[in-house]
CSV table of C-alpha atoms in Angstrom, one decimal:
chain,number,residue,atom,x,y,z
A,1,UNK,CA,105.4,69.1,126.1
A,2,UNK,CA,102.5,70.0,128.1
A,3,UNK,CA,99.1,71.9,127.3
A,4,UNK,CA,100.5,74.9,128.3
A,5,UNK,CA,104.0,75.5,126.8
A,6,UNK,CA,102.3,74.9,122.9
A,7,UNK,CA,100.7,78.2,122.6
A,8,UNK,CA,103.5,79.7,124.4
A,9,UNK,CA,105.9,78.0,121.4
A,10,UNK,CA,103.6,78.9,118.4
A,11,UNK,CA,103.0,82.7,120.3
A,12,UNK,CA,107.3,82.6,120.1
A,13,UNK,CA,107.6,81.5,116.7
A,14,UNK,CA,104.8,83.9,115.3
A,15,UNK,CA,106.6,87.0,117.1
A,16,UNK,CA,109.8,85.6,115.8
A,17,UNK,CA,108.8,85.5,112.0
A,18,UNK,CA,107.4,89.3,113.0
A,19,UNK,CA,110.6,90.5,114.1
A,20,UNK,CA,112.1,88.7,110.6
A,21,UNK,CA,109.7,90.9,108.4
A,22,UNK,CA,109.8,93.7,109.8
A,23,UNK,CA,113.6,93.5,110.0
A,24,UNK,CA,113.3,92.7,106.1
A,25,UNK,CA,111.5,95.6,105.5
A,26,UNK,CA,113.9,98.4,107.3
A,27,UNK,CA,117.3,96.5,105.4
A,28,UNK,CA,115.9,96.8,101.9
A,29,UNK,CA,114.4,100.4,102.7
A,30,UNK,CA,118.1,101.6,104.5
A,31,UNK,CA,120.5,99.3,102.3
A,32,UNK,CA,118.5,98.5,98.7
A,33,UNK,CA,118.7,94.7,97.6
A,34,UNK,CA,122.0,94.3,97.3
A,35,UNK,CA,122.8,94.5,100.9
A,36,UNK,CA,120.1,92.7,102.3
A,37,UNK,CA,121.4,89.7,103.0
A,38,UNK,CA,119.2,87.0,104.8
A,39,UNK,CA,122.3,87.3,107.6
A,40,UNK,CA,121.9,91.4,108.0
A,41,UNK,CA,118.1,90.7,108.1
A,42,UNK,CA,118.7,87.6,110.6
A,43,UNK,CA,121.1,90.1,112.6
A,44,UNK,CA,118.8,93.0,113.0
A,45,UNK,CA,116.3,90.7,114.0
A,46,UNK,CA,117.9,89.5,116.6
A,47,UNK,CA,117.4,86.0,115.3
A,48,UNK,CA,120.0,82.9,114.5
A,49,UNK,CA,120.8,82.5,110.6
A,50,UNK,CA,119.6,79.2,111.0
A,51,UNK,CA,116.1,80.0,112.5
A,52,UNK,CA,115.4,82.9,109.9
A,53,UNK,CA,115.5,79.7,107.3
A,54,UNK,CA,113.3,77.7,109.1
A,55,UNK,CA,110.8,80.6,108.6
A,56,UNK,CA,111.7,81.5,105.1
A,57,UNK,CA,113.9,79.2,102.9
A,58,UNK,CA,114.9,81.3,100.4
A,59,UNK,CA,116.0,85.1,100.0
A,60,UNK,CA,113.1,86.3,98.2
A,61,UNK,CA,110.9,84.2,100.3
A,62,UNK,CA,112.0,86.6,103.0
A,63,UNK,CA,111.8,89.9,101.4
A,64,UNK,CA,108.5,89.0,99.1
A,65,UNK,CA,106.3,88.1,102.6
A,66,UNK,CA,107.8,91.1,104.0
A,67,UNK,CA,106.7,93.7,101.6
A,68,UNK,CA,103.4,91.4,101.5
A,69,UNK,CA,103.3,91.6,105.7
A,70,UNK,CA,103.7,95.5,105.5
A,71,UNK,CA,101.3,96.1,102.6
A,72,UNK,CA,98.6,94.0,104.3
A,73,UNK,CA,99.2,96.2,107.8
A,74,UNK,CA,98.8,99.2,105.9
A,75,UNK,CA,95.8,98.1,104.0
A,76,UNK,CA,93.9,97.1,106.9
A,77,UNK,CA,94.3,100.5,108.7
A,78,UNK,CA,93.6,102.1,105.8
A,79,UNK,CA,90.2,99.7,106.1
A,80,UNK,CA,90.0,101.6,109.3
A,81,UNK,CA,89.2,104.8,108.0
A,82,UNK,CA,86.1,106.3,108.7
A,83,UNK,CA,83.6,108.2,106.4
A,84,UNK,CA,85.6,111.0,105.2
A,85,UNK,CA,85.6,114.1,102.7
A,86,UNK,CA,87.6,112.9,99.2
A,87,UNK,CA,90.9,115.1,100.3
A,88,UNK,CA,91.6,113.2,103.2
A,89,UNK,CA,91.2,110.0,101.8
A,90,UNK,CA,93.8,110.8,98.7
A,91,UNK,CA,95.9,112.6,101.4
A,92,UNK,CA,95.7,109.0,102.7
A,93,UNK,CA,96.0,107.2,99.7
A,94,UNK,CA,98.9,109.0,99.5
A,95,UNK,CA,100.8,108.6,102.5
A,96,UNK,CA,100.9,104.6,101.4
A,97,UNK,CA,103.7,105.4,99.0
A,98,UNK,CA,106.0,107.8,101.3
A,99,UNK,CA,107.4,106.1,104.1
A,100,UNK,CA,109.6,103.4,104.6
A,101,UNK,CA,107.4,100.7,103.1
A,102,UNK,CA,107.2,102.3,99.7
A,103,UNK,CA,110.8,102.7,100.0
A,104,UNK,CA,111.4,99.4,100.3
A,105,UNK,CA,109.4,98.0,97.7
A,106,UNK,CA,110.9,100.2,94.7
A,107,UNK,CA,113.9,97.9,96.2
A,108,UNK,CA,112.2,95.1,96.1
A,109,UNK,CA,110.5,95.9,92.2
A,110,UNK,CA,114.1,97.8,90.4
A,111,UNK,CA,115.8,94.5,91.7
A,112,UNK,CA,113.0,92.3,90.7
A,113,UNK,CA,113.6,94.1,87.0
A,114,UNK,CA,117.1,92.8,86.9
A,115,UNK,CA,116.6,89.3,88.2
A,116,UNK,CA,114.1,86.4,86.5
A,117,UNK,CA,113.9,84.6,90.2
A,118,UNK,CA,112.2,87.6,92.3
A,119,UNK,CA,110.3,89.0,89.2
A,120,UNK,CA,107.7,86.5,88.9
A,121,UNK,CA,107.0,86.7,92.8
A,122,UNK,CA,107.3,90.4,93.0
A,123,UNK,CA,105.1,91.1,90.0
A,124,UNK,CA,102.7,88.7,91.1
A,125,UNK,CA,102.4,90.2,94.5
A,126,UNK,CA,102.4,94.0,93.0
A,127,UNK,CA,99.2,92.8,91.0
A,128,UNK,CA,97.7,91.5,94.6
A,129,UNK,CA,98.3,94.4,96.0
A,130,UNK,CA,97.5,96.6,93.5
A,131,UNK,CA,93.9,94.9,93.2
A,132,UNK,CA,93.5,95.7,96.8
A,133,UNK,CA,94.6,99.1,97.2
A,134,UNK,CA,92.2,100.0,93.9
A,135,UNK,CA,89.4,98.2,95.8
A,136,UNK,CA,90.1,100.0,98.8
A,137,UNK,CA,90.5,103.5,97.2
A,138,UNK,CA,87.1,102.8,95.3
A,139,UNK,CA,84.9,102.3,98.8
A,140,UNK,CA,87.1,105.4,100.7
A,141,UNK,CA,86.2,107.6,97.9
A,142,UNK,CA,82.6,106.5,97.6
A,143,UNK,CA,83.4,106.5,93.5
A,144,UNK,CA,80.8,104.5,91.2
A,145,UNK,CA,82.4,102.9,89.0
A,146,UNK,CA,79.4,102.2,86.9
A,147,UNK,CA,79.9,105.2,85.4
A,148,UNK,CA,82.4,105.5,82.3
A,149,UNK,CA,86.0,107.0,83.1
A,150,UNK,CA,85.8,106.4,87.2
A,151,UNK,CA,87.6,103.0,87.1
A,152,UNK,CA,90.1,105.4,85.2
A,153,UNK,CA,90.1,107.9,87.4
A,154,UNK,CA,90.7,106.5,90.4
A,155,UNK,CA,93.8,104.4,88.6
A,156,UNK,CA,95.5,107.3,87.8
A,157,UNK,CA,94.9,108.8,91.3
A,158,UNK,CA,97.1,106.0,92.5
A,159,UNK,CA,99.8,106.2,89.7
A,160,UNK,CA,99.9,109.9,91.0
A,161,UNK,CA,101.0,108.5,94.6
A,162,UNK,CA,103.2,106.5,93.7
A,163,UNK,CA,104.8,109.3,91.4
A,164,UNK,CA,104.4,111.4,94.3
A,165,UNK,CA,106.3,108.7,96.5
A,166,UNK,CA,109.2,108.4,93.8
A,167,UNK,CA,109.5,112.3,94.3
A,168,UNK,CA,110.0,111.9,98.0
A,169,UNK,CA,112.8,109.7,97.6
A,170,UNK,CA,115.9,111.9,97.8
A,171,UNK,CA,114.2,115.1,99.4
A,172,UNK,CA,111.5,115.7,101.4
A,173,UNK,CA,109.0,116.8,99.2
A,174,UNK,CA,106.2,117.2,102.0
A,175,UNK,CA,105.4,120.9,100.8
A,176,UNK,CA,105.0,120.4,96.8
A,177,UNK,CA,103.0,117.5,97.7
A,178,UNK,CA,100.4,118.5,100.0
A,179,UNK,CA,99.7,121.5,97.3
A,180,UNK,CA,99.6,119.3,94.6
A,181,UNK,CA,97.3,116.7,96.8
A,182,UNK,CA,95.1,119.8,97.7
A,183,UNK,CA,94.9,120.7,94.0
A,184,UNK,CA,93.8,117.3,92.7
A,185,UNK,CA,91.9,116.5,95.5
A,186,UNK,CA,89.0,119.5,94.4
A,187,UNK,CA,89.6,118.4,90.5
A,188,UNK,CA,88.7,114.7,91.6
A,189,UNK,CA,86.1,115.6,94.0
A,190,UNK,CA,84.4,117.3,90.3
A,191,UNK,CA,85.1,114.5,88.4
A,192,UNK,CA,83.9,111.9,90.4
A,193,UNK,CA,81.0,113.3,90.9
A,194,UNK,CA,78.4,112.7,93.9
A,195,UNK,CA,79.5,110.0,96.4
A,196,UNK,CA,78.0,106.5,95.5
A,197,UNK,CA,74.4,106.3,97.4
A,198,UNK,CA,73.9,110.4,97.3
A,199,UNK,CA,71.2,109.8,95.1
A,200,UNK,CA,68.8,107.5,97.9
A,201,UNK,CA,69.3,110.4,100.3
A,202,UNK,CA,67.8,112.6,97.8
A,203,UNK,CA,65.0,110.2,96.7
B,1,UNK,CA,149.3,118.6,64.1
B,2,UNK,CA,147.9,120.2,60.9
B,3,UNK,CA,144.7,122.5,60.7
B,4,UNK,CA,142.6,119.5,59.2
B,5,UNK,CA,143.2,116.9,61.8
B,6,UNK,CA,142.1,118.5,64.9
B,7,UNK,CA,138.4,119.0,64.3
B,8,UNK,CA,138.4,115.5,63.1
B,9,UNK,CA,140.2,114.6,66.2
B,10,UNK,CA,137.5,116.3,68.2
B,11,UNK,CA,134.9,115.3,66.5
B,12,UNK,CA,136.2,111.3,67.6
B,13,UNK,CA,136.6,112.7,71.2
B,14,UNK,CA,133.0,113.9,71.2
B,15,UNK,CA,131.8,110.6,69.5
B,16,UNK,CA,133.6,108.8,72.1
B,17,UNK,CA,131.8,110.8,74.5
B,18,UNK,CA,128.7,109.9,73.1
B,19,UNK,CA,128.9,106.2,73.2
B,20,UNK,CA,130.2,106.6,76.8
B,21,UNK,CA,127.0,107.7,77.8
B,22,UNK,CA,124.6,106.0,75.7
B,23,UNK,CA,126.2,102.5,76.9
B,24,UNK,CA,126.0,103.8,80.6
B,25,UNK,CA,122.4,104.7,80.2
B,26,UNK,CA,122.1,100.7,79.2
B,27,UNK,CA,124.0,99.3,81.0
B,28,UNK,CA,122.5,101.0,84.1
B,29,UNK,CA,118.9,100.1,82.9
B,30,UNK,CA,119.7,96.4,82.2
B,31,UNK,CA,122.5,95.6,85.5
B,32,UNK,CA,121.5,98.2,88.0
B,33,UNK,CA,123.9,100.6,89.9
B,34,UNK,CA,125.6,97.8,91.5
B,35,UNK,CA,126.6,96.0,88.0
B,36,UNK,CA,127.2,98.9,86.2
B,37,UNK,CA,130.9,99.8,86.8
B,38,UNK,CA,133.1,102.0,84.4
B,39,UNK,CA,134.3,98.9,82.7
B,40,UNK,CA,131.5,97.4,82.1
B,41,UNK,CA,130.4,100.9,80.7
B,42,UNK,CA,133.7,101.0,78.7
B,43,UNK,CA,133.6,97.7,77.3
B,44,UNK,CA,130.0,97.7,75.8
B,45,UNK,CA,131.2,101.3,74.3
B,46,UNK,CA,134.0,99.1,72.8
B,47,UNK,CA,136.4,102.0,74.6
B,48,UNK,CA,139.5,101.3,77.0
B,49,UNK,CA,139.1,101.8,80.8
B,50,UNK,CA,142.0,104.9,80.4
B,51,UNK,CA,139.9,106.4,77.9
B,52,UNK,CA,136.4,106.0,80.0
B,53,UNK,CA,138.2,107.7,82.7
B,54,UNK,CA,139.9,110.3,80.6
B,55,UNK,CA,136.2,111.8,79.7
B,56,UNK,CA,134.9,111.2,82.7
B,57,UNK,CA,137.1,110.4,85.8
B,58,UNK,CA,134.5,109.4,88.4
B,59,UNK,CA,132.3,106.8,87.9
B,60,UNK,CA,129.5,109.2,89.8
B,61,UNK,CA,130.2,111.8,86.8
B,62,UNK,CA,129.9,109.5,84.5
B,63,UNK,CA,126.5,108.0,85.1
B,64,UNK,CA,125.3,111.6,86.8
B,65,UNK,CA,126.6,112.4,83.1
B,66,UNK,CA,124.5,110.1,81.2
B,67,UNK,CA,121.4,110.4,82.7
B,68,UNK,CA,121.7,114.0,82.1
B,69,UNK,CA,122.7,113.6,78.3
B,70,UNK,CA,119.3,111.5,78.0
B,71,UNK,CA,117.4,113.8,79.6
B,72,UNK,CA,118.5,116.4,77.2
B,73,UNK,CA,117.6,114.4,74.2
B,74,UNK,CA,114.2,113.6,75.4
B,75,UNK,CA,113.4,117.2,76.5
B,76,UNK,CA,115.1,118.4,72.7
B,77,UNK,CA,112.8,115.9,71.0
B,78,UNK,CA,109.7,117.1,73.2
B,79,UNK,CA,110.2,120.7,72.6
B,80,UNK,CA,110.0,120.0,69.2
B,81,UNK,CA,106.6,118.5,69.3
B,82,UNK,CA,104.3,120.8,67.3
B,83,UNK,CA,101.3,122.2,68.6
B,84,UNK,CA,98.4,119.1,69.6
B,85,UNK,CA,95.5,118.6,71.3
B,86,UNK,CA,95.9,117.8,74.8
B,87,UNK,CA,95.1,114.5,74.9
B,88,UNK,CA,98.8,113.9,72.4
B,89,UNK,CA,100.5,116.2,74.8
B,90,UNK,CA,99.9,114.0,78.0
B,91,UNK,CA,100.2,110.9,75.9
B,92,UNK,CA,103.8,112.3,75.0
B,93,UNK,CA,105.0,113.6,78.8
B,94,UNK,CA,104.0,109.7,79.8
B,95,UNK,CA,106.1,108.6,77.6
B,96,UNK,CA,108.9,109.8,78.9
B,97,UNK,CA,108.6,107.9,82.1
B,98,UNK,CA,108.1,104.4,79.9
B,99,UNK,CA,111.4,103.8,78.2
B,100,UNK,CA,115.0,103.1,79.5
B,101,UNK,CA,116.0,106.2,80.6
B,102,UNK,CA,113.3,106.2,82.8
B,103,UNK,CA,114.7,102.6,84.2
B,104,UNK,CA,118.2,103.9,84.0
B,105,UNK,CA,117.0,107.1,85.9
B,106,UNK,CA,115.0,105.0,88.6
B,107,UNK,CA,118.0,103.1,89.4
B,108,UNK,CA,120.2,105.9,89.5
B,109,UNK,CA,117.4,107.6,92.1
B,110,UNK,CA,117.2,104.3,94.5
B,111,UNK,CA,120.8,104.1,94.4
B,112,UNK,CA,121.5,107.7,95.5
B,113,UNK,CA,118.9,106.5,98.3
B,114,UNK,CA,121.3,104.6,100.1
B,115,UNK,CA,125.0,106.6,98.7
B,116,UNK,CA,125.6,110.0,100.2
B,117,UNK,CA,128.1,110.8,97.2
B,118,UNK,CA,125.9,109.9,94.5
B,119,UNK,CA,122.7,111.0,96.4
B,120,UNK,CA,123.5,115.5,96.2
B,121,UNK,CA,124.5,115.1,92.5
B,122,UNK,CA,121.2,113.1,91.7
B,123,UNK,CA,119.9,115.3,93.7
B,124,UNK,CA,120.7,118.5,92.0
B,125,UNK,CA,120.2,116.8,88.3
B,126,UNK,CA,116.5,115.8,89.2
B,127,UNK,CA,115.8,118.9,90.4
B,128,UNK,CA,116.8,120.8,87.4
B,129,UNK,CA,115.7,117.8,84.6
B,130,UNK,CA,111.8,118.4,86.6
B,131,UNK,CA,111.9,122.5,86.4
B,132,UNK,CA,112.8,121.6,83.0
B,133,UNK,CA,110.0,119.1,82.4
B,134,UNK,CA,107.6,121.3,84.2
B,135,UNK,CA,108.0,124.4,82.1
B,136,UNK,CA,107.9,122.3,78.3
B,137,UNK,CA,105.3,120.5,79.8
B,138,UNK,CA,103.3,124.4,80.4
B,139,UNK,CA,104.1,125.2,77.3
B,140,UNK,CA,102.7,122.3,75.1
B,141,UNK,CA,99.7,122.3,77.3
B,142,UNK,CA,99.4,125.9,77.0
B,143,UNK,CA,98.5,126.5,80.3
B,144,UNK,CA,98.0,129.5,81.6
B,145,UNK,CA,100.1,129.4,84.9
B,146,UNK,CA,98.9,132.8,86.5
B,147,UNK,CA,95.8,130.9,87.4
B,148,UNK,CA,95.4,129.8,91.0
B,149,UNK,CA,95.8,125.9,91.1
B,150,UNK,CA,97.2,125.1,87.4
B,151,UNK,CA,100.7,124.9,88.8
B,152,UNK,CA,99.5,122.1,90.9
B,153,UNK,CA,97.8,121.1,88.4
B,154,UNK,CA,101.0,120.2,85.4
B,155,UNK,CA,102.5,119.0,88.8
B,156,UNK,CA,100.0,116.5,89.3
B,157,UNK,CA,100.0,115.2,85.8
B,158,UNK,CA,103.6,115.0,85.7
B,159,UNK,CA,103.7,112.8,89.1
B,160,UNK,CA,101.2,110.6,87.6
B,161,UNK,CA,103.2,110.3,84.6
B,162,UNK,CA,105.8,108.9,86.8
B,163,UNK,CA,104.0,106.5,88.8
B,164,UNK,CA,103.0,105.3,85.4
B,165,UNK,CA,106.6,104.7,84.3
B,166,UNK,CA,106.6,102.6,87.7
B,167,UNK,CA,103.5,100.6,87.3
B,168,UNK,CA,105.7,99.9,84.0
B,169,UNK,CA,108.7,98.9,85.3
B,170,UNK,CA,108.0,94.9,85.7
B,171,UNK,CA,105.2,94.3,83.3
B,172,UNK,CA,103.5,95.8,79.9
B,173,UNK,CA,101.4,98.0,81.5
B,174,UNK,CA,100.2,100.0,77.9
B,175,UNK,CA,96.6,98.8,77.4
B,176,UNK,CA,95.8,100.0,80.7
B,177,UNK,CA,98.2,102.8,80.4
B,178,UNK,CA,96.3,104.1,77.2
B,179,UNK,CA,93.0,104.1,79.1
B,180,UNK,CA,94.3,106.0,82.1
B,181,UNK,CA,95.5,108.6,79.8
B,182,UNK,CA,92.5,109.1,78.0
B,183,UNK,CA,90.7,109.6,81.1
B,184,UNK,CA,93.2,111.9,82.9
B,185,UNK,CA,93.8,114.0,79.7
B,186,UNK,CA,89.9,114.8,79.6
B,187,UNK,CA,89.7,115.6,83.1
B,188,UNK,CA,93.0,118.0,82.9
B,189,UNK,CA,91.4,119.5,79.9
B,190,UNK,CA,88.5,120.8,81.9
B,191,UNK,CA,90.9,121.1,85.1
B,192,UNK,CA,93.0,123.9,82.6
B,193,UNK,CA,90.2,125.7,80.6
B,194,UNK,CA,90.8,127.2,77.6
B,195,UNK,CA,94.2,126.9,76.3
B,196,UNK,CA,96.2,130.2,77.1
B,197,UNK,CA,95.9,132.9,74.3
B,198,UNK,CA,92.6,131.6,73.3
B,199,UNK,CA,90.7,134.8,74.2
B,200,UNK,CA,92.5,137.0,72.2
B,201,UNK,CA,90.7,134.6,69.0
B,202,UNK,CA,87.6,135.3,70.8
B,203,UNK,CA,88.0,139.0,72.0
């Protein structure tokens, strides 16, 4: 093996275990847990049975890194997001809970409720990501926590995406929501107060 | 068949009924859809497979069936609520999404996700459980519903509610649960103004 084919090899493997999780991802979202099989996954991945294992030994090694994989994606360009006013951000904050990923981690948390194995990992990871997403949602907002009842609010904003995302399940409940997320957006926006750091610009 | 013995015949029939759907309800909260056929059902309701499928001879109308029955109860038991302060109100609507018909209901919902057949009954039964929910949850609240943005508003809350069932679903979320409601029910109170029909006190 010479200097140059390593990279190459590690370069393969990496976009290999990609093409695993992302694979993971779109089987639990379009067939639940049940039929996500390491083989389907392996299949629509385009990978052998036997190199999906070498990446992930287990089942719910596989589908636990690939809600993780997506979650992190999602978190970092919502990192991305510029100074914005409050309803954009909770339209944003939203939009993590109605697509495909969101679908496929009620998968990966109603199955976790029914077996010991996954729950551990997949209540371990929702507490990760959870944490993050808060921490996130705090900067985006500009919310001061300092002060009593923000910590609060902001928690509830998210349990109001996710119940938002568990609407859009069977229908597309685009309309309702953005009225809804309009709605809340201006009650937040007076509950929350000023943005964290008005105050200096007013001296 | 004399006069006496058919009411107590019905009465069996509907009893039978009864433990039908209450067993699906557990059943489907504790195995999932997959684990949760009509015998298993029929079994737990200590109630032969004929007889199961004599009441109710799909095994879509018979969970469709007992999520609905639940439903029922719960929205019975909340109309009866008396008149509270808010804060009791919200603490009761989140309670709704805490229990086991709320599981049972979730994996009814992620289930229909992925079946077409299941998928426009669920369909068609959340739809009219949430009109439901929405207009005792007006109600209780006494919100006044002609005002632009309080629609949204009971919307909102009730979305959060279920995300809070969610955040529920693999750990004990209460202590943080309680502390989220507090919040939310403060800001909702200012968000609603005075409870409907408190002018005509003051006029």
């Amino acid at each position: 093996m010479g200097a140059v084919t390593r990279p190459a090899k590690q370069d393969r493997s990496r976009a290999t275990r990609q093409r695993l999780l992302e694979a993971a991802v779109s089987c639990l979202a379009e067939y639940g847990w049940a039929g996500s099989t390491v083989s389907v996954v392996a299949e629509r991945a385009g990978v052998s049975r036997g190199a999906a294992q070498h990446h992930f030994p287990t089942r719910e090694d596989l589908f636990t890194a690939a809600v993780e994989y997506v979650a992190e994606e999602r978190s970092r360009s919502l990192r991305g997001l510029v100074a914005q006013d409050r309803e954009a951000v909770v339209e944003a904050l939203v939009d993590l809970y109605t697509g495909p990923l969101f679908r496929a981690a009620l998968h990966l948390w109603v199955a976790a409720g029914d077996e010991e194995q996954l729950r551990t990992r997949v209540t371990e990871l929702e507490a990760r990501v959870g944490r993050e997403t808060h921490h996130i949602a705090v900067t985006l907002l500009a919310a001061d926590e300092s002060r009593p009842g923000v910590r609060e609010t902001v928690q509830g904003l998210l349990d109001m995406a996710r119940g938002l995302g568990l609407a859009n399940l069977l229908t597309d409940d685009g309309p309702r929501r953005a009225k809804v997320v309009a709605q809340w957006s201006s009650i937040l926006d007076q509950a929350l107060g000023r943005p964290r750091g008005a105050d200096r610009q007013e001296g």
